[in-house]
């Protein structure tokens, strides 16, 4: 995550940041982000996916600018898999994984890369796999089968502020995710057919589980499921407005700034990652982490949290607007795809 | 078409997989392969021909060093009697203890005590400007800093661009009128720093304290702003894949001053496109 800098470079960056109006290498003010680009639905085989980049000069020229302009780029994809349910749980799980492309960290050895991956995975896992964020509609057959949500992210390029980018990509991918609608299937022995005078001979319908009274009395009857409709993409994940975004405050004593480049990251002693969600406009703190060798005192943290909430709210509103736009585009895209396929 | 194009000596661009010429008449060089008796490009770049040898020079590659090139590098390792230097090349470059200026005169012998205190000259992470002196048998380059122009870099920041964008110029030390010095390393590392007064010291009386210092000089606010502005110009030009020359920096800087553009807007807004359009038409 850190580029090796010489002592003079570190001193130069620090003294610039601490000068009377704080100056940064690219002329931004401390609270400015680099341009952020979000795109959802980029992986056709995933249930939900997103690409987020920070600081790419132009999205249209993204390919051309590779290597030249730099910028952080993360791709996140959600894949739902059918999974059995243990005895005690109600089933379903959220599993996160982060991989770092070696091209993003050419200076790291492969064990160091593994360390970084597992660090980021643990941050992501501890936040997103938390029971309070667990979407209820992952259950397929209660007590038997549920969707296991696998969230895989790849860091393609790192030009600083990778965690903010990562969390934004995760949130975008999870919002983009559609859970296929299913109905339960029940098998009955042919011999018993006369005993149970039921219209639906061996199929009982019910979205996401049994709904008829008969099945609730005999839960063991439902053993399998089928997809309700091949054309239907399914419904969105529940609790979609409680996946958090992350804001990283880079702290140099007496000041802090946002969206550090990798040079700035290696020149500062302390970073504070704060994860906020705003379901219904109400701020919820989902996690907080400090990284770096420096120290900070409690009174300072309180002020920083206030600020972080403000920044996170800005980021949240921006991301929400963009995701709503992407969603509108998505339904148009899906319609085109549908008609195109039917014509064939 | 193929051979005629090659004869005229004009630059021709190819994409990977594009047929360049017949394998009967020409030999394949770097960046090409032979398939079905045709020479085919394996990288995107410009076609070059020397007699019967056809090569493609990749547009985006690591730095290919030549003797006499000026490079900016970063120390990655301190080894017995040598430093390893990252210079954006395929291998780390080598800077021998015998090819740096040591305190107390140029002509003195290297002592064991010098070996023991190599980190007082350069340590890991330090940036330096040097010249390519020679190549080792394995292709790694050997650098030297045996001039007062070369040595440790201070008072500024580094900008990295693709190496092909840095042209060979008469001088790679550029002093802009805004009080900013540029060191254009041919390896794509560009050092942007505060203007340094030319020191009149001879080779004999060189000040080791100053050359190997780890302290920045006092850099005032306007200079810092100018440094960040020049760095942003370089980044924007590199994003648009414009080859860098000294006149271009000057035009771009004046354009920014004329249009009263904030450095921030260059990165965040559309001013970058406008600037590149403006200065490229002037040329």
mmCIF file of N, CA, C and O in Angstrom, chain A residues 263-312:
data_model
loop_
_atom_site.group_PDB
_atom_site.id
_atom_site.type_symbol
_atom_site.label_atom_id
_atom_site.label_comp_id
_atom_site.label_asym_id
_atom_site.label_seq_id
_atom_site.Cartn_x
_atom_site.Cartn_y
_atom_site.Cartn_z
ATOM 1 N N UNK A 263 1.426 8.565 -2.773
ATOM 2 C CA UNK A 263 2.567 9.274 -2.192
ATOM 3 C C UNK A 263 2.182 9.919 -0.865
ATOM 4 O O UNK A 263 2.915 9.833 0.109
ATOM 5 N N UNK A 264 1.001 10.548 -0.865
ATOM 6 C CA UNK A 264 0.558 11.187 0.367
ATOM 7 C C UNK A 264 0.338 10.145 1.455
ATOM 8 O O UNK A 264 0.652 10.369 2.620
ATOM 9 N N UNK A 265 -0.205 8.975 1.029
ATOM 10 C CA UNK A 265 -0.452 7.915 2.007
ATOM 11 C C UNK A 265 0.820 7.508 2.727
ATOM 12 O O UNK A 265 0.805 7.264 3.926
ATOM 13 N N UNK A 266 1.918 7.422 1.967
ATOM 14 C CA UNK A 266 3.132 6.959 2.639
ATOM 15 C C UNK A 266 3.833 8.076 3.399
ATOM 16 O O UNK A 266 4.791 7.809 4.106
ATOM 17 N N UNK A 267 3.351 9.298 3.254
ATOM 18 C CA UNK A 267 3.990 10.393 3.978
ATOM 19 C C UNK A 267 3.289 10.740 5.281
ATOM 20 O O UNK A 267 3.790 11.544 6.054
ATOM 21 N N UNK A 268 2.104 10.154 5.522
ATOM 22 C CA UNK A 268 1.377 10.543 6.734
ATOM 23 C C UNK A 268 1.438 9.433 7.778
ATOM 24 O O UNK A 268 1.517 8.263 7.438
ATOM 25 N N UNK A 269 1.402 9.800 9.048
ATOM 26 C CA UNK A 269 1.582 8.803 10.094
ATOM 27 C C UNK A 269 0.320 8.004 10.441
ATOM 28 O O UNK A 269 0.413 6.904 10.953
ATOM 29 N N UNK A 270 -0.853 8.546 10.162
ATOM 30 C CA UNK A 270 -2.056 7.908 10.711
ATOM 31 C C UNK A 270 -3.226 8.066 9.754
ATOM 32 O O UNK A 270 -3.438 9.123 9.168
ATOM 33 N N UNK A 271 -3.990 6.990 9.639
ATOM 34 C CA UNK A 271 -5.207 7.033 8.828
ATOM 35 C C UNK A 271 -6.369 6.546 9.663
ATOM 36 O O UNK A 271 -6.227 5.631 10.467
ATOM 37 N N UNK A 272 -7.523 7.155 9.454
ATOM 38 C CA UNK A 272 -8.731 6.717 10.147
ATOM 39 C C UNK A 272 -9.765 6.354 9.091
ATOM 40 O O UNK A 272 -10.184 7.206 8.314
ATOM 41 N N UNK A 273 -10.133 5.060 9.054
ATOM 42 C CA UNK A 273 -11.183 4.632 8.130
ATOM 43 C C UNK A 273 -12.496 4.612 8.897
ATOM 44 O O UNK A 273 -12.593 3.978 9.946
ATOM 45 N N UNK A 274 -13.483 5.310 8.406
ATOM 46 C CA UNK A 274 -14.791 5.336 9.060
ATOM 47 C C UNK A 274 -15.829 4.862 8.069
ATOM 48 O O UNK A 274 -15.871 5.344 6.938
ATOM 49 N N UNK A 275 -16.656 3.907 8.485
ATOM 50 C CA UNK A 275 -17.664 3.364 7.594
ATOM 51 C C UNK A 275 -19.041 3.781 8.061
ATOM 52 O O UNK A 275 -19.457 3.433 9.174
ATOM 53 N N UNK A 276 -19.733 4.512 7.221
ATOM 54 C CA UNK A 276 -21.044 5.036 7.562
ATOM 55 C C UNK A 276 -22.079 4.537 6.565
ATOM 56 O O UNK A 276 -21.784 4.367 5.381
ATOM 57 N N UNK A 277 -23.295 4.333 7.067
ATOM 58 C CA UNK A 277 -24.438 4.129 6.169
ATOM 59 C C UNK A 277 -25.523 5.093 6.610
ATOM 60 O O UNK A 277 -25.555 5.508 7.773
ATOM 61 N N UNK A 278 -26.387 5.453 5.680
ATOM 62 C CA UNK A 278 -27.450 6.401 6.005
ATOM 63 C C UNK A 278 -28.793 5.837 5.586
ATOM 64 O O UNK A 278 -29.429 6.344 4.668
ATOM 65 N N UNK A 279 -29.252 4.737 6.204
ATOM 66 C CA UNK A 279 -30.562 4.220 5.828
ATOM 67 C C UNK A 279 -31.648 5.204 6.268
ATOM 68 O O UNK A 279 -31.756 5.506 7.455
ATOM 69 N N UNK A 280 -32.393 5.696 5.300
ATOM 70 C CA UNK A 280 -33.433 6.667 5.597
ATOM 71 C C UNK A 280 -32.883 7.974 6.135
ATOM 72 O O UNK A 280 -33.556 8.669 6.880
ATOM 73 N N UNK A 281 -31.658 8.301 5.774
ATOM 74 C CA UNK A 281 -31.086 9.574 6.187
ATOM 75 C C UNK A 281 -30.491 9.573 7.574
ATOM 76 O O UNK A 281 -29.907 10.552 8.005
ATOM 77 N N UNK A 282 -30.645 8.464 8.308
ATOM 78 C CA UNK A 282 -30.145 8.403 9.677
ATOM 79 C C UNK A 282 -28.738 7.805 9.656
ATOM 80 O O UNK A 282 -28.539 6.709 9.134
ATOM 81 N N UNK A 283 -27.756 8.509 10.180
ATOM 82 C CA UNK A 283 -26.397 7.975 10.106
ATOM 83 C C UNK A 283 -26.188 6.770 11.026
ATOM 84 O O UNK A 283 -26.602 6.793 12.182
ATOM 85 N N UNK A 284 -25.593 5.736 10.473
ATOM 86 C CA UNK A 284 -25.248 4.549 11.259
ATOM 87 C C UNK A 284 -23.768 4.284 11.060
ATOM 88 O O UNK A 284 -23.315 4.192 9.924
ATOM 89 N N UNK A 285 -23.072 4.152 12.155
ATOM 90 C CA UNK A 285 -21.640 3.875 12.075
ATOM 91 C C UNK A 285 -21.434 2.374 12.022
ATOM 92 O O UNK A 285 -21.880 1.649 12.903
ATOM 93 N N UNK A 286 -20.800 1.898 10.979
ATOM 94 C CA UNK A 286 -20.631 0.458 10.815
ATOM 95 C C UNK A 286 -19.243 -0.021 11.146
ATOM 96 O O UNK A 286 -19.027 -1.219 11.278
ATOM 97 N N UNK A 287 -18.309 0.877 11.225
ATOM 98 C CA UNK A 287 -16.965 0.414 11.536
ATOM 99 C C UNK A 287 -16.008 1.567 11.575
ATOM 100 O O UNK A 287 -16.261 2.634 11.017
ATOM 101 N N UNK A 288 -14.930 1.338 12.260
ATOM 102 C CA UNK A 288 -13.942 2.386 12.405
ATOM 103 C C UNK A 288 -12.606 1.705 12.598
ATOM 104 O O UNK A 288 -12.520 0.736 13.339
ATOM 105 N N UNK A 289 -11.620 2.167 11.926
ATOM 106 C CA UNK A 289 -10.340 1.504 11.992
ATOM 107 C C UNK A 289 -9.237 2.533 11.909
ATOM 108 O O UNK A 289 -9.360 3.507 11.173
ATOM 109 N N UNK A 290 -8.191 2.298 12.636
ATOM 110 C CA UNK A 290 -7.039 3.189 12.538
ATOM 111 C C UNK A 290 -5.888 2.417 11.943
ATOM 112 O O UNK A 290 -5.677 1.261 12.262
ATOM 113 N N UNK A 291 -5.170 3.057 11.089
ATOM 114 C CA UNK A 291 -4.006 2.402 10.503
ATOM 115 C C UNK A 291 -2.846 3.366 10.542
ATOM 116 O O UNK A 291 -3.032 4.568 10.427
ATOM 117 N N UNK A 292 -1.678 2.831 10.715
ATOM 118 C CA UNK A 292 -0.487 3.671 10.729
ATOM 119 C C UNK A 292 0.181 3.655 12.080
ATOM 120 O O UNK A 292 -0.325 3.088 13.047
ATOM 121 N N UNK A 293 1.325 4.299 12.139
ATOM 122 C CA UNK A 293 2.145 4.228 13.336
ATOM 123 C C UNK A 293 1.844 5.340 14.328
ATOM 124 O O UNK A 293 2.277 5.289 15.469
ATOM 125 N N UNK A 294 1.107 6.355 13.911
ATOM 126 C CA UNK A 294 0.882 7.508 14.771
ATOM 127 C C UNK A 294 -0.140 7.236 15.867
ATOM 128 O O UNK A 294 -0.715 6.161 15.957
ATOM 129 N N UNK A 295 -0.349 8.230 16.703
ATOM 130 C CA UNK A 295 -1.358 8.120 17.752
ATOM 131 C C UNK A 295 -2.266 9.337 17.700
ATOM 132 O O UNK A 295 -1.959 10.335 17.072
ATOM 133 N N UNK A 296 -3.388 9.199 18.396
ATOM 134 C CA UNK A 296 -4.338 10.296 18.399
ATOM 135 C C UNK A 296 -5.074 10.253 19.729
ATOM 136 O O UNK A 296 -5.125 9.223 20.381
ATOM 137 N N UNK A 297 -5.628 11.397 20.171
ATOM 138 C CA UNK A 297 -6.359 11.328 21.429
ATOM 139 C C UNK A 297 -7.867 11.386 21.198
ATOM 140 O O UNK A 297 -8.348 11.711 20.123
ATOM 141 N N UNK A 298 -8.597 11.052 22.231
ATOM 142 C CA UNK A 298 -10.026 10.790 22.101
ATOM 143 C C UNK A 298 -10.802 12.033 21.684
ATOM 144 O O UNK A 298 -11.697 11.963 20.846
ATOM 145 N N UNK A 299 -10.428 13.186 22.266
ATOM 146 C CA UNK A 299 -11.184 14.396 21.954
ATOM 147 C C UNK A 299 -11.077 14.724 20.468
ATOM 148 O O UNK A 299 -12.030 15.194 19.845
ATOM 149 N N UNK A 300 -9.919 14.414 19.924
ATOM 150 C CA UNK A 300 -9.712 14.672 18.505
ATOM 151 C C UNK A 300 -10.609 13.770 17.670
ATOM 152 O O UNK A 300 -11.194 14.206 16.681
ATOM 153 N N UNK A 301 -10.719 12.506 18.111
ATOM 154 C CA UNK A 301 -11.501 11.530 17.357
ATOM 155 C C UNK A 301 -12.950 11.979 17.254
ATOM 156 O O UNK A 301 -13.593 11.827 16.210
ATOM 157 N N UNK A 302 -13.464 12.560 18.325
ATOM 158 C CA UNK A 302 -14.863 12.976 18.337
ATOM 159 C C UNK A 302 -15.127 14.004 17.228
ATOM 160 O O UNK A 302 -16.095 13.910 16.492
ATOM 161 N N UNK A 303 -14.211 14.960 17.127
ATOM 162 C CA UNK A 303 -14.348 15.978 16.080
ATOM 163 C C UNK A 303 -14.225 15.336 14.706
ATOM 164 O O UNK A 303 -14.985 15.638 13.781
ATOM 165 N N UNK A 304 -13.265 14.422 14.599
ATOM 166 C CA UNK A 304 -13.034 13.778 13.313
ATOM 167 C C UNK A 304 -14.255 12.988 12.862
ATOM 168 O O UNK A 304 -14.619 12.983 11.692
ATOM 169 N N UNK A 305 -14.905 12.322 13.829
ATOM 170 C CA UNK A 305 -16.089 11.536 13.491
ATOM 171 C C UNK A 305 -17.194 12.427 12.943
ATOM 172 O O UNK A 305 -17.879 12.069 11.983
ATOM 173 N N UNK A 306 -17.376 13.587 13.577
ATOM 174 C CA UNK A 306 -18.368 14.565 13.093
ATOM 175 C C UNK A 306 -18.079 14.909 11.640
ATOM 176 O O UNK A 306 -18.967 14.901 10.785
ATOM 177 N N UNK A 307 -16.807 15.223 11.379
ATOM 178 C CA UNK A 307 -16.421 15.570 10.015
ATOM 179 C C UNK A 307 -16.633 14.402 9.070
ATOM 180 O O UNK A 307 -17.152 14.570 7.971
ATOM 181 N N UNK A 308 -16.229 13.216 9.554
ATOM 182 C CA UNK A 308 -16.329 12.034 8.706
ATOM 183 C C UNK A 308 -17.776 11.790 8.307
ATOM 184 O O UNK A 308 -18.067 11.420 7.170
ATOM 185 N N UNK A 309 -18.695 12.044 9.240
ATOM 186 C CA UNK A 309 -20.108 11.842 8.930
ATOM 187 C C UNK A 309 -20.529 12.774 7.795
ATOM 188 O O UNK A 309 -21.241 12.380 6.869
ATOM 189 N N UNK A 310 -20.052 13.997 7.876
ATOM 190 C CA UNK A 310 -20.393 14.985 6.843
ATOM 191 C C UNK A 310 -19.860 14.531 5.476
ATOM 192 O O UNK A 310 -20.591 14.521 4.484
ATOM 193 N N UNK A 311 -18.587 14.114 5.460
ATOM 194 C CA UNK A 311 -17.997 13.676 4.186
ATOM 195 C C UNK A 311 -18.720 12.447 3.654
ATOM 196 O O UNK A 311 -18.990 12.340 2.464
ATOM 197 N N UNK A 312 -18.999 11.511 4.583
ATOM 198 C CA UNK A 312 -19.625 10.267 4.160
ATOM 199 C C UNK A 312 -21.013 10.546 3.605
ATOM 200 O O UNK A 312 -21.445 9.904 2.646
#
